[in-house]
Tab-separated table of C-alpha atoms and ligand atoms in Angstrom:
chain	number	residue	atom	x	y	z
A	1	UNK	CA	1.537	15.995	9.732
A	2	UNK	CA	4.357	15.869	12.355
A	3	UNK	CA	7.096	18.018	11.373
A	4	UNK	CA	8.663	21.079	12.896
A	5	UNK	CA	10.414	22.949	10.339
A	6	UNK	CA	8.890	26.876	9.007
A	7	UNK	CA	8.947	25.032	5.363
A	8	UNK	CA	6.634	22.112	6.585
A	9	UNK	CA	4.118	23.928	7.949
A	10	UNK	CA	4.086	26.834	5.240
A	11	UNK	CA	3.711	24.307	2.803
A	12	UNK	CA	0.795	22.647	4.472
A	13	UNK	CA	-0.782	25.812	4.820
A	14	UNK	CA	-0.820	26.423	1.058
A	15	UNK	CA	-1.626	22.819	-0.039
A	16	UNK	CA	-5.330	23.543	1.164
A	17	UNK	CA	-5.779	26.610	-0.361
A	18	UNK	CA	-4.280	26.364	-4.325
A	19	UNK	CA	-6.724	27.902	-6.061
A	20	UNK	CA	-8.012	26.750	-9.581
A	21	UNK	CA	-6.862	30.135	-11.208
A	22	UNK	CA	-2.885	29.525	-9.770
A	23	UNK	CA	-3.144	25.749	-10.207
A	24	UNK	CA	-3.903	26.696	-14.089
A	25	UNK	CA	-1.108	29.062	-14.387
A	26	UNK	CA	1.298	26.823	-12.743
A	27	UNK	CA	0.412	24.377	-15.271
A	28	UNK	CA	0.340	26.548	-18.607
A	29	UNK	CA	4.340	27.802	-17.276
A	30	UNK	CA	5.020	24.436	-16.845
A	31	UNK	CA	3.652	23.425	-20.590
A	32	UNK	CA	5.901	26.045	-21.901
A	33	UNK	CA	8.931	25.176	-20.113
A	34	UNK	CA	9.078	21.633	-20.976
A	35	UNK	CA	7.794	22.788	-24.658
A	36	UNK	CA	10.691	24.785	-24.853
A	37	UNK	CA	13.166	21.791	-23.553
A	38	UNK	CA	12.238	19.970	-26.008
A	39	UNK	CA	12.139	22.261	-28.744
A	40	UNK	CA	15.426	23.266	-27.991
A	41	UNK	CA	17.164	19.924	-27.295
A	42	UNK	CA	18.244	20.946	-24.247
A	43	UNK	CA	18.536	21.871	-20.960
A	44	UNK	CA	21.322	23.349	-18.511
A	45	UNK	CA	24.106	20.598	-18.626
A	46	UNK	CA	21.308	18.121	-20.552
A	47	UNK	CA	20.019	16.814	-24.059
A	48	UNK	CA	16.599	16.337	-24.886
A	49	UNK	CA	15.510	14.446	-27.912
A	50	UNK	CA	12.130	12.863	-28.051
A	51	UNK	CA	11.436	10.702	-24.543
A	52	UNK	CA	15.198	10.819	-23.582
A	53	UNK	CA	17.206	13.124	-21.337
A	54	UNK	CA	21.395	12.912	-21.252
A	55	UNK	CA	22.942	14.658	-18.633
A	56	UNK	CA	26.321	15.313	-17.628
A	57	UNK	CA	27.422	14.272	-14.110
A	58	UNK	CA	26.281	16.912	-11.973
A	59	UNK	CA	27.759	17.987	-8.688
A	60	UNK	CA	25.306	16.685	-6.979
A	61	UNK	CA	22.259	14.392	-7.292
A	62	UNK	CA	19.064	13.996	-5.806
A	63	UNK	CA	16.712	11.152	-7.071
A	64	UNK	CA	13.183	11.008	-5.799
A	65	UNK	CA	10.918	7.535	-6.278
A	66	UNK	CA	7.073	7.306	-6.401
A	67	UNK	CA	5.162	10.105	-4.728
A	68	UNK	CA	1.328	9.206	-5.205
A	69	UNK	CA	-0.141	12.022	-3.692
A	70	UNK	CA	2.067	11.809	-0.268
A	71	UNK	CA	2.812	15.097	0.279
A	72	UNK	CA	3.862	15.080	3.504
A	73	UNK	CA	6.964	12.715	2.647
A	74	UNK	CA	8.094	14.879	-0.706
A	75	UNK	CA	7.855	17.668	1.814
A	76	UNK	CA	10.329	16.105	4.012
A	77	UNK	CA	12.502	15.333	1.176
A	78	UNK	CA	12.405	18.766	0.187
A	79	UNK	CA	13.266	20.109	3.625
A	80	UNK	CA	16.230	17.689	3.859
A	81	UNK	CA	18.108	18.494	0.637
A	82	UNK	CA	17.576	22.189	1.851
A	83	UNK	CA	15.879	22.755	-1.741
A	84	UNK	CA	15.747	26.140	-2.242
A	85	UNK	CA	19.980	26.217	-1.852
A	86	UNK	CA	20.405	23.065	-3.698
A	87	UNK	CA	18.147	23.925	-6.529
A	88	UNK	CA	19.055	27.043	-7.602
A	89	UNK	CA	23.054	25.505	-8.299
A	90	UNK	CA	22.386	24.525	-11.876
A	91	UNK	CA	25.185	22.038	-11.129
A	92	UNK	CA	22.686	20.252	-9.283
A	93	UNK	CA	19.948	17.758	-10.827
A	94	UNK	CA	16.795	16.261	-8.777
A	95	UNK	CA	15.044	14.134	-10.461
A	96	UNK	CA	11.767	12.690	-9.915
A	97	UNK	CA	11.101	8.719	-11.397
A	98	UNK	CA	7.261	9.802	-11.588
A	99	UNK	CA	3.857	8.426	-10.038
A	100	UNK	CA	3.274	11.721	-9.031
A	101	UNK	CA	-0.188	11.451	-8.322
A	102	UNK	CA	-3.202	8.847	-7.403
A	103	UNK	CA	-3.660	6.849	-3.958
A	104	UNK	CA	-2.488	9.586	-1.494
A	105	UNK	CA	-4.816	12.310	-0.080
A	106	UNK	CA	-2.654	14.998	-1.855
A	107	UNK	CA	-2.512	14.695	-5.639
A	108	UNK	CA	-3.671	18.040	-6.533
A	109	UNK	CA	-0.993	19.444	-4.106
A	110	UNK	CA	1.784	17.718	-5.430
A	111	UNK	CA	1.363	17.692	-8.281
A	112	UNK	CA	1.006	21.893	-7.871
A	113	UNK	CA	4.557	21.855	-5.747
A	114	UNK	CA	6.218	19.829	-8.775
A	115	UNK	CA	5.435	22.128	-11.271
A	116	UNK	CA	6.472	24.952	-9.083
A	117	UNK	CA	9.636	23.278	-8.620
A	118	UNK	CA	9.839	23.375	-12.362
A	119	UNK	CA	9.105	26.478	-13.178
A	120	UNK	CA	11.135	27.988	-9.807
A	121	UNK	CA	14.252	25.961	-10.881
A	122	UNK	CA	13.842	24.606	-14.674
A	123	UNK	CA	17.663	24.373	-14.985
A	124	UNK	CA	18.027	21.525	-11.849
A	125	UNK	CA	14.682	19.882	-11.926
A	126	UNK	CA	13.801	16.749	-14.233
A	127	UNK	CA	10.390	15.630	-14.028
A	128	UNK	CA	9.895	11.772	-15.815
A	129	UNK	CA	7.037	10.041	-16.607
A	130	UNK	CA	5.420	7.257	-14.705
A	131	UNK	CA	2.137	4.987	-15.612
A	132	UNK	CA	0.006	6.866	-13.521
A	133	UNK	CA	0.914	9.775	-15.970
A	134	UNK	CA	-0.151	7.788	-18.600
A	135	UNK	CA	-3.513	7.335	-18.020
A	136	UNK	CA	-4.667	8.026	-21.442
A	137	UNK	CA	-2.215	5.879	-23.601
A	138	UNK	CA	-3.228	2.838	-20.697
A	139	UNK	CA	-6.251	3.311	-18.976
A	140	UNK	CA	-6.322	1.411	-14.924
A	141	UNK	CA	-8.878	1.342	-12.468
A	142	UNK	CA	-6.972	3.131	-9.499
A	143	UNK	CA	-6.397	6.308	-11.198
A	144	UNK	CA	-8.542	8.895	-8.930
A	145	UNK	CA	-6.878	11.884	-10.168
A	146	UNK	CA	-9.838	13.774	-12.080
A	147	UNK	CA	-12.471	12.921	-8.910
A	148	UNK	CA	-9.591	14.612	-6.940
A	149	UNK	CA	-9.561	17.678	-9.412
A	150	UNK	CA	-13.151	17.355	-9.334
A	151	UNK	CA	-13.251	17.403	-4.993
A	152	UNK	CA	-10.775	20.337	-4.895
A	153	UNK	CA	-11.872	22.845	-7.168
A	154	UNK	CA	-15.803	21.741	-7.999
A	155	UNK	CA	-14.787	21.070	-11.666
A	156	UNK	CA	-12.742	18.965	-13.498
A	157	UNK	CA	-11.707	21.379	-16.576
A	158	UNK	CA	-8.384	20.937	-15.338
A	159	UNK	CA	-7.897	17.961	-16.016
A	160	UNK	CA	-6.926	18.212	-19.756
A	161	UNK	CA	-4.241	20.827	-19.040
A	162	UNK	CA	-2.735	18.073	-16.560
A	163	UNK	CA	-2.698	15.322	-19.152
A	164	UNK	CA	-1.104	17.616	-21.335
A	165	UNK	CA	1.187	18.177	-19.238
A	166	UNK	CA	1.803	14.434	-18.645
A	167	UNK	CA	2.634	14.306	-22.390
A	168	UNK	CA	5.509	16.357	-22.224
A	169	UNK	CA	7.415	14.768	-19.561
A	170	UNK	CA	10.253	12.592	-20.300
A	171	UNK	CA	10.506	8.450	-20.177
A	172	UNK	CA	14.234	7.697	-20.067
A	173	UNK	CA	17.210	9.717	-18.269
A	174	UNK	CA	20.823	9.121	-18.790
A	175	UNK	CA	23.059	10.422	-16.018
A	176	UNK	CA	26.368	10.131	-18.588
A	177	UNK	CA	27.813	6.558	-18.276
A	178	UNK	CA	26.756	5.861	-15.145
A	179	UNK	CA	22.955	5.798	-14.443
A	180	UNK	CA	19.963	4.589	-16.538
A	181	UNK	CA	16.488	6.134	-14.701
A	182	UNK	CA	13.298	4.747	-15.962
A	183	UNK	CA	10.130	4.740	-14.079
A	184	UNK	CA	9.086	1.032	-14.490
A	185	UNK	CA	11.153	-1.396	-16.340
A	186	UNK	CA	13.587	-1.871	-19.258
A	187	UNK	CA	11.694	-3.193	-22.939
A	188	UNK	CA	12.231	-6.571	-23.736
A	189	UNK	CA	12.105	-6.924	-27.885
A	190	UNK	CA	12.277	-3.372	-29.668
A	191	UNK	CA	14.508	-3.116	-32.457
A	192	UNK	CA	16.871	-0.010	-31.948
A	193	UNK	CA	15.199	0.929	-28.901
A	194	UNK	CA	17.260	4.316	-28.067
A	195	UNK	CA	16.540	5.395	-32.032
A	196	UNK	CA	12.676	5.167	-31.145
A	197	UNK	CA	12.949	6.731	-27.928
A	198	UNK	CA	14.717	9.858	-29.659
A	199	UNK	CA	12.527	9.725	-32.417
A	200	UNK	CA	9.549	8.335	-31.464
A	201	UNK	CA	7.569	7.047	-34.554
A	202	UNK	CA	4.480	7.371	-33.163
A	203	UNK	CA	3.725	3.793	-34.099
A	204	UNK	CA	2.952	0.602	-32.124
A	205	UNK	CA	6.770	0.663	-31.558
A	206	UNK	CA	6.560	3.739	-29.523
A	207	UNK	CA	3.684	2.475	-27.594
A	208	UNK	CA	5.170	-0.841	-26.896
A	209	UNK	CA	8.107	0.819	-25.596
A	210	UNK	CA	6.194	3.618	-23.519
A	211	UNK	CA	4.200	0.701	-22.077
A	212	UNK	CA	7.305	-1.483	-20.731
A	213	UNK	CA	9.344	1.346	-19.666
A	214	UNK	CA	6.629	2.791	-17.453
A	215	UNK	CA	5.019	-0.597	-16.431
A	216	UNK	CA	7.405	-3.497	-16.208
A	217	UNK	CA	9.028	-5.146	-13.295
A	218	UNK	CA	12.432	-6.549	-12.700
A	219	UNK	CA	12.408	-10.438	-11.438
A	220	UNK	CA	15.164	-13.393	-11.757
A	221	UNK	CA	13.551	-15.806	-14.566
A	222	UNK	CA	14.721	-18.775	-15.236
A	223	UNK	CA	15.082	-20.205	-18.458
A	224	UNK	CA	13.620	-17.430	-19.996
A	225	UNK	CA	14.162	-13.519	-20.725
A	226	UNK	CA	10.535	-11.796	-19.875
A	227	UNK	CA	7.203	-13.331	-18.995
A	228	UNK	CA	3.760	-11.645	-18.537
A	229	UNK	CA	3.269	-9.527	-15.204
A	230	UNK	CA	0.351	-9.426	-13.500
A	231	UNK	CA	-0.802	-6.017	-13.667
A	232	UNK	CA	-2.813	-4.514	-16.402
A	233	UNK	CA	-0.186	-3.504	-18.632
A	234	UNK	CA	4.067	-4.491	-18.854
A	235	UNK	CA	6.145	-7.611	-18.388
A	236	UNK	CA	8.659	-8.724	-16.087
A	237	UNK	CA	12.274	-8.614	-17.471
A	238	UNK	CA	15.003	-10.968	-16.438
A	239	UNK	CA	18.709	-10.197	-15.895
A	240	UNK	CA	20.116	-10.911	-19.612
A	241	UNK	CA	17.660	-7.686	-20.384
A	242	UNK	CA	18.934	-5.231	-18.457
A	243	UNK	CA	22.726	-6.487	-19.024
A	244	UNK	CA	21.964	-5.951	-22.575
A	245	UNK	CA	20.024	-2.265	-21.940
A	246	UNK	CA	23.443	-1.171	-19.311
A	247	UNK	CA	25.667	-2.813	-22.718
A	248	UNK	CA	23.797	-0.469	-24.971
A	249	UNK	CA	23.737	2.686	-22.649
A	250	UNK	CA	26.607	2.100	-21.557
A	251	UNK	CA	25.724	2.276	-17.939
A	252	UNK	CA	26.384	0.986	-14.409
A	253	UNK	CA	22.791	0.706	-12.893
A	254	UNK	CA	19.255	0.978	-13.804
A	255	UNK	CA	17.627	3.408	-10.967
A	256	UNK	CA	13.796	2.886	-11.163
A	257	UNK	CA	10.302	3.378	-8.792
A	258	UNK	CA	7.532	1.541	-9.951
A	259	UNK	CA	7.337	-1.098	-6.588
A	260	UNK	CA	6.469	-0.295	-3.140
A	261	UNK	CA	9.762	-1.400	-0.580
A	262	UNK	CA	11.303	0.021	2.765
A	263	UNK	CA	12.488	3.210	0.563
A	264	UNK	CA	15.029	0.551	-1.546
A	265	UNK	CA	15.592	-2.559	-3.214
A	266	UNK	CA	18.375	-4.308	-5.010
A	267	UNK	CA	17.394	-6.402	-7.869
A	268	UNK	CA	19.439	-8.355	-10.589
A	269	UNK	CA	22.431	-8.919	-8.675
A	270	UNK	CA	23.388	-5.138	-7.889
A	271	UNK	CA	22.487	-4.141	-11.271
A	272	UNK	CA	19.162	-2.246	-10.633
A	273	UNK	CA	18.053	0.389	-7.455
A	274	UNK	CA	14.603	0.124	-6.983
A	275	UNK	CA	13.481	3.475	-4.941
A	276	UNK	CA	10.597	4.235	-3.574
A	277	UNK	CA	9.205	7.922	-1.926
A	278	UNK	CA	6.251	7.458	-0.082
A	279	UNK	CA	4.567	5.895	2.425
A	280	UNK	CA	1.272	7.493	3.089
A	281	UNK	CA	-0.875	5.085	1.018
A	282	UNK	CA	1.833	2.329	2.093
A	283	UNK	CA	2.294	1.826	5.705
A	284	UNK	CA	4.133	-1.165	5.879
A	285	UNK	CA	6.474	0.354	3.348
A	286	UNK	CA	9.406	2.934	3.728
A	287	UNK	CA	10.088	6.409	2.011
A	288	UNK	CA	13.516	6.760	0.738
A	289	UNK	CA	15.103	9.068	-1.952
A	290	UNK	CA	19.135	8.822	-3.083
A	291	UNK	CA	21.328	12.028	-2.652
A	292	UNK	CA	25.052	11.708	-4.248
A	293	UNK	CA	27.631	13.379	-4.808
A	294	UNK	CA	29.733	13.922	-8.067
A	295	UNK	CA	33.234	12.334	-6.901
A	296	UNK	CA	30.666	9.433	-5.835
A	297	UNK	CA	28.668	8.949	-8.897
A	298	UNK	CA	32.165	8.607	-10.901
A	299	UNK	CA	33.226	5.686	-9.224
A	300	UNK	CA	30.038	3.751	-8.953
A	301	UNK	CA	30.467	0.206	-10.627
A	302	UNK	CA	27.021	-0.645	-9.610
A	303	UNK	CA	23.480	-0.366	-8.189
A	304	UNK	CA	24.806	-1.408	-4.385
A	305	UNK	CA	27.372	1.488	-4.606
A	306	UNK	CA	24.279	4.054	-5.201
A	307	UNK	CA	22.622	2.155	-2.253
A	308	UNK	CA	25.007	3.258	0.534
A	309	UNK	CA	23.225	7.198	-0.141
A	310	UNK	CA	19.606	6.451	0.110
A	311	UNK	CA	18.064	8.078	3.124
A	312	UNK	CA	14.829	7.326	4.864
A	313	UNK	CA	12.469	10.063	5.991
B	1	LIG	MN1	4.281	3.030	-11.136
């Protein structure tokens, strides 16, 4: 690790030495916030009902893409935004598109600092969902999580307390008017989608949309709205789809992780920001995370407007 700041090296420090009795209790305080959220229906400046949060423009925004274990690169983020000062303004949101965990050489750590972040600043932090947080629902080969669990702390008991804490975080956030944030993709054929987010049914419906919302792909299709993708799970959705999902949410851009790219991509002509936070496991990639501001946010007609405040680390 190459960095020079006090916060770097503390937190380096501490990744190796989380011990199973903390990494618990981080956890079980984490289960109870996000219990709470939702049992409420809120959070500071937000609404939470089933697998959606609303939130109103805050004064500033911080939007994180994939992590997979690279903690080296969410620690530069961290340092960057100054975290401590921006975190504890309630005004401010950071949110995190998910893929927390898997691939990198620092999953347990991670996914220990996110759920400190949490618990340290449940007011500013939003933690979504992403496939590798899904494991259960849709089981893939590269998920090493539990042999990681296993490697650090000689047992895997953890691991159930971590995939219930995977079950409480959120699939869709709505930054008020202006910004859809899913992990993957946008659904392609669910009848009132937003009603079965909110109120999830539990049914195939639910599934179906859990499944394309944390696994599809944007790509330009011709002659036709969706097709099959090619990895284990989700479809790739064409442009009518997400002109129809910004229609119904009455939004300016889809923000989304999902794909590896030099920290950003553009997709669907300016319609969707593709971000992406880590490069550990991805070295021909880039890391890059967005950071707005309010006044900025208000005027955005579109994903290339976000695109201007992405910065690499
Ligand atoms: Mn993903």
């Amino acid at each position: 690790m190459h960095s020079d700041s006090k916060l770097c090296s503390d937190l380096i420090h501490f990744a190796d030495k989380i011990n199973p009795y903390e990494f618990a209790s981080i956890l079980v305080e984490t289960i109870d916030i996000l219990k709470k959220e939702r049992k409420n229906g809120k959070m500071y400046n937000g609404t939470i009902k089933g697998n959606c949060t609303w939130l109103k423009t805050p004064d500033n925004l911080v939007v994180v893409g994939d992590i997979h274990g690279d903690l080296e690169s969410l620690y530069k983020i961290l340092d960057e935004i100054n975290f401590e000062t921006f975190l504890a303004n309630k005004n401010n949101k950071m949110i995190f598109l998910g893929d927390y965990i898997d691939r990198g050489s620092n999953s347990v750590a991670v996914l220990y600092t996110i759920c400190m972040l949490k618990q340290t600043f449940s007011d500013s932090v939003i933690l979504m969902r992403g496939n590798h947080e899904a494991s259960e629902e849709f089981p893939f080969k590269s998920h090493d999580l539990p042999e990681k669990i296993n490697e650090y702390f000689g047992t895997d008991k953890m691991y159930s307390l971590v995939l219930s804490f995977f079950r409480l975080l959120t699939v869709m956030t709505l930054v008020e008017d202006k910004i859809l944030l899913v992990h993957g993709g946008l659904p392609v054929h669910v009848s009132e989608p937003i009603k079965e987010m909110c109120y999830p049914t539990n049914t195939n419906n639910t599934l179906l949309l859990l499944e394309d919302m944390l696994w599809n792909d944007p790509r330009m299709l011709d002659n036709t709205t969706w097709e099959r993708s090619r990895r284990p799970y989700g479809k790739h959705f064409g442009m009518t789809i997400t002109q129809k999902w910004l229609e119904i949410t009455r939004t300016k851009a889809l923000v989304r992780g999902h794909e590896p790219c030099k920290g950003y991509r553009i997709d669907h002509d300016g319609r969707i920001l593709t971000l992406f936070s880590c490069k550990e496991s991805y070295p021909k990639f880039e890391a890059g995370y967005l950071k707005i501001k309010n006044k900025d946010i208000s005027s955005i007609q579109n994903a290339d407007d976000l695109a201007c405040h992405i910065r690499l680390v």
